[in-house]
Short mmCIF file of C-alpha atoms in Angstrom, two decimals:
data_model
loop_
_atom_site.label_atom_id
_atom_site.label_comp_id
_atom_site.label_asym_id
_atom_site.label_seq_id
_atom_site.Cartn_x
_atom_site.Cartn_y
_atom_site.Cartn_z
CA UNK A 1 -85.87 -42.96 5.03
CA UNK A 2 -82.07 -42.93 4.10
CA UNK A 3 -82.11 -46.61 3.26
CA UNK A 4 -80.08 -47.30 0.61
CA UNK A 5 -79.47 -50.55 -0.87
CA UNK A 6 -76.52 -51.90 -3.19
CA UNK A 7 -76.88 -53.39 -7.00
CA UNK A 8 -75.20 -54.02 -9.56
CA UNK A 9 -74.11 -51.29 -12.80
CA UNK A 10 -75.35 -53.80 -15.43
CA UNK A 11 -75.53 -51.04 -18.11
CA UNK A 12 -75.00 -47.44 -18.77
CA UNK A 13 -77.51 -46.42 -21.11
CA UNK A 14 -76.90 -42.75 -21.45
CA UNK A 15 -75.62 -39.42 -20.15
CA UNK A 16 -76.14 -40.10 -16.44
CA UNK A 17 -78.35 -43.35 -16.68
CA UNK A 18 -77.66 -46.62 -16.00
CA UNK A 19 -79.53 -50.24 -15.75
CA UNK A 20 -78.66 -51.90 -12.04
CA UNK A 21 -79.60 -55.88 -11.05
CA UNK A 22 -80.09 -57.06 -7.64
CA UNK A 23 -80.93 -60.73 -7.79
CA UNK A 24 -82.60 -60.61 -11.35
CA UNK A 25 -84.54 -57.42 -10.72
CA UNK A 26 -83.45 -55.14 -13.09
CA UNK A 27 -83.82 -51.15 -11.95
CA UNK A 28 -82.66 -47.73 -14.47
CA UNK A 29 -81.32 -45.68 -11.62
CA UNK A 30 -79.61 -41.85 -11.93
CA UNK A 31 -75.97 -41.81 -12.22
CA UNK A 32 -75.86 -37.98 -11.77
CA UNK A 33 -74.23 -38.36 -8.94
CA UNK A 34 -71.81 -40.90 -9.17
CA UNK A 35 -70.11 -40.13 -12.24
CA UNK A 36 -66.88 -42.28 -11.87
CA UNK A 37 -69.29 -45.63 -11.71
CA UNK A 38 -68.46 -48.13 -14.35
CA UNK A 39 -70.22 -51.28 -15.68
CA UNK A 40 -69.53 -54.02 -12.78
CA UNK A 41 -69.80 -52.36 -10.10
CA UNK A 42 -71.76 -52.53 -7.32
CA UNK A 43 -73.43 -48.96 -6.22
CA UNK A 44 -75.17 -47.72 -3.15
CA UNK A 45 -79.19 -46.88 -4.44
CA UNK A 46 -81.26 -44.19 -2.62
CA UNK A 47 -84.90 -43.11 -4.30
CA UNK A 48 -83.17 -43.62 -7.46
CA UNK A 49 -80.11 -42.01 -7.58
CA UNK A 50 -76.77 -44.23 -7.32
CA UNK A 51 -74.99 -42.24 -4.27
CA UNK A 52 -71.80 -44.08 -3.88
CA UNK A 53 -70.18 -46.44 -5.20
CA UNK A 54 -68.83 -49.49 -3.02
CA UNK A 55 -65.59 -49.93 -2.42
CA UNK A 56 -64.56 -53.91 -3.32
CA UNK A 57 -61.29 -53.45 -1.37
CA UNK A 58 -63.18 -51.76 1.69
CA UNK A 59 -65.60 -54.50 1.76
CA UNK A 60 -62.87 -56.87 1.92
CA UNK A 61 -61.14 -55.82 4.82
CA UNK A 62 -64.17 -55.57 6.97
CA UNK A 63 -65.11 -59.35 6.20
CA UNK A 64 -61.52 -59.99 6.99
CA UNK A 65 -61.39 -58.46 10.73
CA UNK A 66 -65.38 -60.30 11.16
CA UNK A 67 -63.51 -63.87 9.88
CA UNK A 68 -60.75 -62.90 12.45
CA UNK A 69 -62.94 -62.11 14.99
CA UNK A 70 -64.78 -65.39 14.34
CA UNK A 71 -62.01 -67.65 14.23
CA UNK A 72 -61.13 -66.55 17.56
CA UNK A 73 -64.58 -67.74 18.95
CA UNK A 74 -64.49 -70.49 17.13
CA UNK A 75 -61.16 -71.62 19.25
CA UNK A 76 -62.27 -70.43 22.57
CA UNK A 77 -65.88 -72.47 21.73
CA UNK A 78 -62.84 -75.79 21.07
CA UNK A 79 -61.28 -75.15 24.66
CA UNK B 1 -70.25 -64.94 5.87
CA UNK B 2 -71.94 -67.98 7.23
CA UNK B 3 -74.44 -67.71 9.55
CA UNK B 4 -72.84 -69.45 12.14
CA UNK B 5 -69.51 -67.26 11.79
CA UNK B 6 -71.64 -64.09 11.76
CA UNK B 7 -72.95 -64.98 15.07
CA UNK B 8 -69.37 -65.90 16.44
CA UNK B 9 -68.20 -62.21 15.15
CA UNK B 10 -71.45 -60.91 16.85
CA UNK B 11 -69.87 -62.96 20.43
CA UNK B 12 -66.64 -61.64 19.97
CA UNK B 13 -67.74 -57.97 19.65
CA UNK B 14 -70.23 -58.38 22.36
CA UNK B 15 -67.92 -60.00 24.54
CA UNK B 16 -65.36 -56.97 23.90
CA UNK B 17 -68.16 -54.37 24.78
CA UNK B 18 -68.93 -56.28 27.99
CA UNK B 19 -64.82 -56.22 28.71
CA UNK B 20 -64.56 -52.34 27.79
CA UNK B 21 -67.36 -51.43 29.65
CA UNK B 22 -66.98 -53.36 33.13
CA UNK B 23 -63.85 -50.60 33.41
CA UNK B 24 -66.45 -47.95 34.18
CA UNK B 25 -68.85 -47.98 37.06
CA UNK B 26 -71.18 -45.00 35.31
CA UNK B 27 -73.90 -45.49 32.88
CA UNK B 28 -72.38 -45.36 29.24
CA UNK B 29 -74.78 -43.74 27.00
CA UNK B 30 -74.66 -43.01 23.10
CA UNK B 31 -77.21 -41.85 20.55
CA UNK B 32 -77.83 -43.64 17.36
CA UNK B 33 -78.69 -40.63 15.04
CA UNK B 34 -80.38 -42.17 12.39
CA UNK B 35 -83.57 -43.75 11.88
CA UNK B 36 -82.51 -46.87 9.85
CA UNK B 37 -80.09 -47.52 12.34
CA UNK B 38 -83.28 -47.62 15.33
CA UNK B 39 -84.99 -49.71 13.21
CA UNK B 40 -81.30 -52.36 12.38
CA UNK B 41 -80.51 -52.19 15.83
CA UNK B 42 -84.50 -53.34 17.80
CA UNK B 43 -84.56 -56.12 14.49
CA UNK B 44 -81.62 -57.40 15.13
CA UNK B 45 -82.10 -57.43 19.09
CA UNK B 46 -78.71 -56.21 19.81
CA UNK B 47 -79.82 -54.32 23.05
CA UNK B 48 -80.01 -57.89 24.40
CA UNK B 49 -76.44 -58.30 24.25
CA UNK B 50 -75.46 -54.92 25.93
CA UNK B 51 -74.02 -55.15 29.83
CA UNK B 52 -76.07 -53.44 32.13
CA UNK B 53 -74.27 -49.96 31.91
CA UNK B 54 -74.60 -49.35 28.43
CA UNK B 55 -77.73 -47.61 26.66
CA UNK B 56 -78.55 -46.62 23.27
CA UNK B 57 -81.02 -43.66 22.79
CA UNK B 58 -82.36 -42.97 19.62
CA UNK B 59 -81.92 -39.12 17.96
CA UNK B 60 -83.84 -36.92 15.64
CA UNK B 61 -82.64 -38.64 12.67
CA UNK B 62 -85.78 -40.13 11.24
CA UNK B 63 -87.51 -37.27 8.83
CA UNK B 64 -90.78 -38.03 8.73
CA UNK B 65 -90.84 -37.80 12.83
CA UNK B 66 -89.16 -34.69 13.23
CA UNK B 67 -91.52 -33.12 10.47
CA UNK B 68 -94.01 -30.88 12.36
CA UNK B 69 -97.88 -31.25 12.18
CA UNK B 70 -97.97 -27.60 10.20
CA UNK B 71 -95.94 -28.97 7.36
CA UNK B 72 -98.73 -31.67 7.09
CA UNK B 73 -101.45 -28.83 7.68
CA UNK B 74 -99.83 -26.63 4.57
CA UNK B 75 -99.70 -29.56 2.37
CA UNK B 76 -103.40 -30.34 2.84
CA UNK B 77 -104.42 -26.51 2.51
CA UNK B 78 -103.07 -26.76 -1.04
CA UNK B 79 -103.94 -29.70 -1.95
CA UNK B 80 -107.42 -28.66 -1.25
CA UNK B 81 -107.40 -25.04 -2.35
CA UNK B 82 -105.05 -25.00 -5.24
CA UNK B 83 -106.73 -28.66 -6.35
CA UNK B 84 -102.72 -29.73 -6.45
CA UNK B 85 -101.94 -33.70 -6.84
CA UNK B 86 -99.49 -34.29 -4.07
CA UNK B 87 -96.70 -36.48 -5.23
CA UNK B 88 -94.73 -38.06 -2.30
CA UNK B 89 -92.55 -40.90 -0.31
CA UNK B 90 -94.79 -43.60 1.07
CA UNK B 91 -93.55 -42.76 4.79
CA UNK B 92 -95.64 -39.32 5.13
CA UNK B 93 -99.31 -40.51 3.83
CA UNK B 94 -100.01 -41.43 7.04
CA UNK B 95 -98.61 -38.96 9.22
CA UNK B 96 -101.25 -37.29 11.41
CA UNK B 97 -101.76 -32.57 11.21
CA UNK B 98 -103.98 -31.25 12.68
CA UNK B 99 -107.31 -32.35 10.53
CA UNK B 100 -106.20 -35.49 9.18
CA UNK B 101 -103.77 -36.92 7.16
CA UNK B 102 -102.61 -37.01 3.68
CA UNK B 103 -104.64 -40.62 3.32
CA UNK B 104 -107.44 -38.68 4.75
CA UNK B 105 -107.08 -36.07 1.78
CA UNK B 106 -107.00 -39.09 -0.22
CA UNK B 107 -110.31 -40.41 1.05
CA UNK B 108 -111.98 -37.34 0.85
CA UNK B 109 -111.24 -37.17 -3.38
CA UNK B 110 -107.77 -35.76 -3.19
CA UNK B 111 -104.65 -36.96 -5.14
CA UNK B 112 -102.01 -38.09 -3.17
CA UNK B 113 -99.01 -40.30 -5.23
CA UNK B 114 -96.43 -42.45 -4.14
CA UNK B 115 -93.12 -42.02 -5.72
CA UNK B 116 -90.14 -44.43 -5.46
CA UNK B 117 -88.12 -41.49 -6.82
CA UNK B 118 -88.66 -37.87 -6.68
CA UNK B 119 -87.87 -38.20 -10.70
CA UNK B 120 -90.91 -39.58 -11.09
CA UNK B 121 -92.61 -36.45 -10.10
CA UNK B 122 -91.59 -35.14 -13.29
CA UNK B 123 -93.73 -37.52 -14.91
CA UNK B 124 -96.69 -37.25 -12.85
CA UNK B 125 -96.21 -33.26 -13.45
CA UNK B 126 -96.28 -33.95 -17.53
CA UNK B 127 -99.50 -36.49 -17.29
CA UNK B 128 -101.65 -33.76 -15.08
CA UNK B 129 -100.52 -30.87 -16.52
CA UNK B 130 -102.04 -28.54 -16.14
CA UNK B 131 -102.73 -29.39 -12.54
CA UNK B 132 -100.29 -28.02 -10.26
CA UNK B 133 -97.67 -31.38 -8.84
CA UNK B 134 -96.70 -30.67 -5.10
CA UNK B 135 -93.49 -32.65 -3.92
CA UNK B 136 -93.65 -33.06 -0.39
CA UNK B 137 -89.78 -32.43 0.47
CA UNK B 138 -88.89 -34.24 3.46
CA UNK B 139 -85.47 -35.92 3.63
CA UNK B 140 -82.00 -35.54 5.28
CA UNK B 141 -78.59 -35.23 3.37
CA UNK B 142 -79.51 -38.47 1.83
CA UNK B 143 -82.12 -37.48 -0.33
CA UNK B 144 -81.68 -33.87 -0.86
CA UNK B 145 -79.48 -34.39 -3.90
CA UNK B 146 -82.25 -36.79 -5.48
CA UNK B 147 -84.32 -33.83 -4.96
CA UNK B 148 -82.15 -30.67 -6.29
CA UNK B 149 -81.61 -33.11 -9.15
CA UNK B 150 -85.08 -34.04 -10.11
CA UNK B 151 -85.47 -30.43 -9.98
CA UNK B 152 -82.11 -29.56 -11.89
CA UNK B 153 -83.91 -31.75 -14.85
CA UNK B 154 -87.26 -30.08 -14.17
CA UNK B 155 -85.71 -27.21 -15.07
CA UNK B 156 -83.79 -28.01 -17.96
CA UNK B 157 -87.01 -29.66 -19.22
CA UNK B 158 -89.00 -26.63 -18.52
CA UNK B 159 -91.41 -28.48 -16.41
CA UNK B 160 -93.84 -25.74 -15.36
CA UNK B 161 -96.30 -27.39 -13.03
CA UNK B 162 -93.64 -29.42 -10.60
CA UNK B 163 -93.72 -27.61 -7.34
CA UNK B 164 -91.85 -28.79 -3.93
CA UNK B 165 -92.94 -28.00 -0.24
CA UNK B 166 -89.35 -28.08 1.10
CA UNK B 167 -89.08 -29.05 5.12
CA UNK B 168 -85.39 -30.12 4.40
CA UNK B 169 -83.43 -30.72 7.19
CA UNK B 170 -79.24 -30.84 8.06
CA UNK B 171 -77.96 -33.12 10.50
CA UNK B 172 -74.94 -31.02 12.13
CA UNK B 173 -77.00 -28.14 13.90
CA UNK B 174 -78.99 -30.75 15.78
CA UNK B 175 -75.92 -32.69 16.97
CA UNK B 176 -74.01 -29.98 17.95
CA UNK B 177 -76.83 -29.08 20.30
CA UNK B 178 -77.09 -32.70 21.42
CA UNK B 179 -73.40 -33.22 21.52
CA UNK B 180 -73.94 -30.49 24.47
CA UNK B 181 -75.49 -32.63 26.69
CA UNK B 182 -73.34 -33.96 29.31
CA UNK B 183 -75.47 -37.55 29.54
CA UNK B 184 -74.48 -38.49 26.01
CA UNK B 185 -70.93 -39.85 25.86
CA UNK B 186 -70.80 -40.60 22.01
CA UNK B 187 -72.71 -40.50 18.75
CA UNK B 188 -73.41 -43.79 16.59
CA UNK B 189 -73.66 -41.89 12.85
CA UNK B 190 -75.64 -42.18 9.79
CA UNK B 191 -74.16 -43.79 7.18
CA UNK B 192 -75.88 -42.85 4.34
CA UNK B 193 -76.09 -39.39 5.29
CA UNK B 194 -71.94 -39.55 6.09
CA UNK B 195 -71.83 -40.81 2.36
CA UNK B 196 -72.79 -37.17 1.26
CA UNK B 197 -71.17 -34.81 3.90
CA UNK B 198 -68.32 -37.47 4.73
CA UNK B 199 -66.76 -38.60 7.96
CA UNK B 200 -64.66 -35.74 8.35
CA UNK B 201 -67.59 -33.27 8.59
CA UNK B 202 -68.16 -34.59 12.08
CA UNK B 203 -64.37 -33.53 13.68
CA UNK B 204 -66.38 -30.63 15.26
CA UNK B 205 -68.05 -33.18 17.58
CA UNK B 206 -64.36 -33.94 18.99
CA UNK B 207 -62.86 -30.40 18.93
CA UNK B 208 -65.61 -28.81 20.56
CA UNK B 209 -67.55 -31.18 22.86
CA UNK B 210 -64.61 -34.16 23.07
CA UNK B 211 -67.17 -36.25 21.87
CA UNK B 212 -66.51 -39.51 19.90
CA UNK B 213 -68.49 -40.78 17.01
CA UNK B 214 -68.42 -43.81 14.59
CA UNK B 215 -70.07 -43.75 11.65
CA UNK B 216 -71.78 -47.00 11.55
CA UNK B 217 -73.20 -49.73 8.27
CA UNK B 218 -76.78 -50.99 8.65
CA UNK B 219 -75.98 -54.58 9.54
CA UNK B 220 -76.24 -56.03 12.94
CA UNK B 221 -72.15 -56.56 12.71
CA UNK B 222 -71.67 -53.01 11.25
CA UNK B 223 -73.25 -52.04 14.37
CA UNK B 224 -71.43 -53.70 16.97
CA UNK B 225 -68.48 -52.93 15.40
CA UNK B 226 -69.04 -49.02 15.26
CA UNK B 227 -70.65 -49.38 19.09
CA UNK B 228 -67.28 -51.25 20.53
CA UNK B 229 -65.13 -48.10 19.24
CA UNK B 230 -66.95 -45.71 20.92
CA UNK B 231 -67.49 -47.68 23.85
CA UNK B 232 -63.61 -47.78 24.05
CA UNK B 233 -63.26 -44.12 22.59
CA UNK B 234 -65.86 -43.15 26.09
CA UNK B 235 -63.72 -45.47 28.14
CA UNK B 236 -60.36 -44.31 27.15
CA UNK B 237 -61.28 -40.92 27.12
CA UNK B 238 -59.99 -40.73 23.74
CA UNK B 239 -62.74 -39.56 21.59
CA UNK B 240 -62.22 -39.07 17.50
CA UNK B 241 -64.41 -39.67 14.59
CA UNK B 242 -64.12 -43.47 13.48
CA UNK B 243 -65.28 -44.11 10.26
CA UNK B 244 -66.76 -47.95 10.34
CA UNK B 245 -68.15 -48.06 7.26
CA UNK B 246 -65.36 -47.42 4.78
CA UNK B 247 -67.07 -49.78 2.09
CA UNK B 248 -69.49 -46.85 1.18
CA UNK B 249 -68.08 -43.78 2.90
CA UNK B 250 -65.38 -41.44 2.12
CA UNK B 251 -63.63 -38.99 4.11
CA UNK B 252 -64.85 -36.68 2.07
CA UNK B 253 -68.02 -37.68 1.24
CA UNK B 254 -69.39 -37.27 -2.52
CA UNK B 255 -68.67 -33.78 -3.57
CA UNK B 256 -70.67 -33.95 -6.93
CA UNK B 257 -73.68 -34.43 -4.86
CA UNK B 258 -73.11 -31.45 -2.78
CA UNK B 259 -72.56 -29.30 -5.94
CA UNK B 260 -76.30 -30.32 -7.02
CA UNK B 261 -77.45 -29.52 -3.57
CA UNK B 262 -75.49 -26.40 -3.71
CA UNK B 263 -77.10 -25.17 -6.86
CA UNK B 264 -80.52 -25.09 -6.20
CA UNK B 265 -80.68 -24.90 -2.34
CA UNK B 266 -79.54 -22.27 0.13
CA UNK B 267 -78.69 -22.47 4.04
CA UNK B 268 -82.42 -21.82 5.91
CA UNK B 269 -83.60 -22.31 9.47
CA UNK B 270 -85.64 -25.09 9.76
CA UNK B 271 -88.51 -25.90 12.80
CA UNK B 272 -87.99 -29.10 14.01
CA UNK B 273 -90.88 -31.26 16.22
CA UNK B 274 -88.75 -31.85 19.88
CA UNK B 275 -86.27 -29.49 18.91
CA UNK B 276 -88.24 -26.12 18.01
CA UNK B 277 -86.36 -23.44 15.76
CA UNK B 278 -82.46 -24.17 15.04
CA UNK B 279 -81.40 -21.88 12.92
CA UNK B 280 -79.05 -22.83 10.03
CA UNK B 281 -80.67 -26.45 9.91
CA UNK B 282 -82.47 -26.61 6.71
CA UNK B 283 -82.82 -25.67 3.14
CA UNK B 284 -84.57 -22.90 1.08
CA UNK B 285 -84.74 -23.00 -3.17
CA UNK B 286 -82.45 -20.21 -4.61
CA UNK B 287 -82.15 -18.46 -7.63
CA UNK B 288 -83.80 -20.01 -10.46
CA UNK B 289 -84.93 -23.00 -8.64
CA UNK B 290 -87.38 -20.81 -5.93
CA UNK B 291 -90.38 -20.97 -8.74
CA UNK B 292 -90.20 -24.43 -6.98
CA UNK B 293 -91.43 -23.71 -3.96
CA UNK B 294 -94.71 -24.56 -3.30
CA UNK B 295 -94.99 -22.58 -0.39
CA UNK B 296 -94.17 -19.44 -2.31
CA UNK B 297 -96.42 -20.16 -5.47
CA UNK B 298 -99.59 -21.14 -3.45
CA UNK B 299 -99.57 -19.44 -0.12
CA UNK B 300 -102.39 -20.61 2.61
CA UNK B 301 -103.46 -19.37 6.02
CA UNK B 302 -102.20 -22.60 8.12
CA UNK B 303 -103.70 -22.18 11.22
CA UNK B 304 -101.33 -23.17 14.49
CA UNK B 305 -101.11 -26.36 14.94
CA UNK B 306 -101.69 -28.07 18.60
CA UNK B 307 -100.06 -31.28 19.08
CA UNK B 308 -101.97 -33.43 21.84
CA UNK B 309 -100.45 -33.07 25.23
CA UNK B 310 -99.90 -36.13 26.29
CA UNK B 311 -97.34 -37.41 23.66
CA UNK B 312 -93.92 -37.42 24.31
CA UNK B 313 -92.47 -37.58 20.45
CA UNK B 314 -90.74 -34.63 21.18
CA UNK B 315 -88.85 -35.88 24.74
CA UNK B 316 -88.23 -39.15 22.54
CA UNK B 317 -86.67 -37.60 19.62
CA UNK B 318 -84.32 -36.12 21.37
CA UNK B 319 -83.30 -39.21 23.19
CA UNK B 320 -84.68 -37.57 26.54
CA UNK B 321 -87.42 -40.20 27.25
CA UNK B 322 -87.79 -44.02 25.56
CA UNK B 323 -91.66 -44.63 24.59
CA UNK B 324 -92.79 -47.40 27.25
CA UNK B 325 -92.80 -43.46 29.35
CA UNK B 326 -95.16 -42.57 27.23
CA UNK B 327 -99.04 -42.79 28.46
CA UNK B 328 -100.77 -43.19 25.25
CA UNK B 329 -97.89 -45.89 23.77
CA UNK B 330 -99.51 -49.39 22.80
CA UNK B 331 -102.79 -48.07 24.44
CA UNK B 332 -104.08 -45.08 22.35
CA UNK B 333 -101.21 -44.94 20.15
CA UNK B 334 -100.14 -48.00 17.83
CA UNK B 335 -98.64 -48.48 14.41
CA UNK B 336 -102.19 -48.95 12.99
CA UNK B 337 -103.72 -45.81 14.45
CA UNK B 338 -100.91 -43.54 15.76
CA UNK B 339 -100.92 -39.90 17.61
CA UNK B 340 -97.26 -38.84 17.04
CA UNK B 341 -94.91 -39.29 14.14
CA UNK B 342 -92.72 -42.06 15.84
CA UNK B 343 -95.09 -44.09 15.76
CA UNK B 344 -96.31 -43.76 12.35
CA UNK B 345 -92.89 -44.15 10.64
CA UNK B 346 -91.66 -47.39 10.47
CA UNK B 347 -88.06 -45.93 11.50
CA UNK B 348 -89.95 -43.53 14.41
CA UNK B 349 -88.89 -45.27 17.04
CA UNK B 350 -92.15 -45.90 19.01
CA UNK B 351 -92.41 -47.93 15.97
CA UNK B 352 -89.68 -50.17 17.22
CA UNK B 353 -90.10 -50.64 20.40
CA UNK B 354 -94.28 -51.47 19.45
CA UNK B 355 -93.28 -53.93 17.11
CA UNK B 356 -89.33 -55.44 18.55
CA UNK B 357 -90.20 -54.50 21.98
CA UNK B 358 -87.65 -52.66 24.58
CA UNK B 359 -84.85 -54.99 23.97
#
């Protein structure tokens, strides 16, 4: 029920609304609540409503400590 | 990520959770909270790569199952007396009161709607007007703002006919009587609800009951991840509130989003199914807004509702039982024909185990 799913701020087109993509599927979501979204970024969708908006640099480190994490496997698998 | 990388990550955390946890002898046991993360964590398989010691019991955190059979009951009663169009999220059609459920209603000439967004109720309120629209309002932290907002702009619009039938329900008055219980070592939290309230909401979980939590991502590797720091939180005896998904969730969570929620709703009690009557736990329409409520506008005599006996939904939603203990599971109670309400949502988490199996 709280699934929420990232996309894409393709478009603001007006107070509080804005056009998000996900793969070529183009949605107008609510922007009520995320105010401080801008065109490019990506933003966390629930029923509608952009909730959050995702944080590039966040995302970034996470896939860094996973590509750590794998490159140590990944030597271990070598031994 | 590659594919082949994810599932080296996936070793390496699994691997680490094996290490952490061979340092205890006892049973480690933490509660995912949150339905979507029952429902990420039997897809995914991940109990198959948990040592022996360590179990995950799912929580109340999945709306439509910890919605009692009355709410169902009253939303019928008006449907059929007040000849309201109910306008709701797919999860609840199916959801069994106590004479049916809302695809029964359906069947039997009422109007029952499916909304991808509670905005669209607005709509559906302008194009049967003058036909009363009842919103069935079910939701956690999540959706509550999408709510007070639809109804913010139902206001401003003057929308007459949009009524909503609010069961709303808080997550911290449940978990601070779950964080009680001595068997539960650590909490694996919501992340879409910690996107609202924030991770620091939860520091009462460490203060009071030295209990630590993560709050986890949806993805099998956000899940390990957030699972290995409280593994090592239990282990060390260091417990804190680790926030694992950073990439959506603030310390603080989104304030602007509370203020919505703040303007049209007001601290309630709420009557949860497993957990009875906590008080604080859910949300009533104030001031301008309580013309909303449904339950106000068109009162009903609900009778009581009995649940059957025999299921457990209640010992399972509060992480107390796991459905294979469960008598009528698989046998008189499957996905296609359910008794309780974990079985009918496809987050409940007889739902999960029917269709993943235990592991």
């Amino acid at each position: 029920m709280c699934l929420a799913v990232p996309m894409k701020l393709i478009e603001i087109t007006g107070k509080g609304t804005g056009k998000v993509d996900s793969g070529g599927v183009k949605t107008d979501v609510s922007l009520m609540m995320i105010p401080h979204a801008r065109v490019g970024d990506y933003i966390i969708i629930h029923a509608g409503f952009g909730i959050e908006v995702l944080n590039p640099e966040e995302a970034e480190i996470r896939l860094d400590i996973f590509r750590e994490l794998a490159a140590a496997t990944a030597r271990l698998e070598e031994t | 990520m590659n594919p082949a990388d994810e599932s080296r990550t996936a070793k390496a955390l699994a691997q680490e959770i094996g290490e952490i946890c061979s340092k205890t002898s006892g049973p480690l046991r933490f509660m995912e909270v949150c339905g979507t993360h029952t429902m990420a964590v039997h897809a995914a398989g991940l109990k198959s790569l948990f040592p022996d010691n360590l179990f995950l019991v799912s929580g109340p955190g999945c709306p439509v199952c910890v919605t009692e059979k009355r709410f169902i009951d009253e939303a019928m009663l008006i449907g059929q007396q007040h000849d309201a169009c109910m306008a709701t999220f797919g999860d609840l059609v199916r959801v069994p009161g106590s004479f049916g459920s809302l695809a029964t209603f359906r069947s039997e000439g009422g109007t029952v709607r499916v909304v991808y967004s509670p905005m669209d109720a607005i709509d559906i309120a302008a194009a049967v007007s003058p036909r009363p629209v009842v919103f069935l309002g079910v939701g956690f932290e999540t959706t509550i703002p999408t709510i007070a907002a639809t109804l913010k702009t139902a206001l401003a619009r003057g929308t007459e006919n949009l009524f909503v039938l609010p069961a709303f329900k808080t997550i911290h008055p449940p978990l601070r009587i779950l964080a009680a219980k001595e068997d539960l070592h650590g909490f694996l939290l919501p992340g879409h609800v910690s996107a609202i309230i924030g991770s620091d909401s939860y520091e009462y979980l460490v203060r009071d009951f030295r209990k630590p939590g993560a709050v986890a991502g949806f993805e099998a590797l956000d899940i390990l991840l957030a699972l290995r720091d409280l593994v090592r939180m239990a282990v060390d005896k260091s417990p804190a509130i680790i926030n694992d998904y950073k990439r959506v969730v603030r310390s603080e969570g989104n304030p602007v989003a509370r203020a919505v929620v703040d303007e049209v709703f007001e601290v309630s009690d709420a009557s949860w199914r497993g957990l009875g009557l906590i008080p604080g736990s859910g949300l009533a329409l104030k001031g301008p807004y309580a013309r909303f409520d449904a339950a106000k506008s068109f009162p009903v005599e609900v009778p009581e509702a009995k649940d059957d006996p025999r299921c457990l939904c209640a010992a399972i939603l509060t992480g107390a039982k796991t459905p294979d203990r469960c008598g009528l599971f698989g046998k008189e109670c499957t996905p296609e024909d359910p008794v309780g309400p974990c079985m009918v949502s496809s987050e409940g988490t007889c739902a999960a185990y029917y269709k993943y199996g235990a592991a």
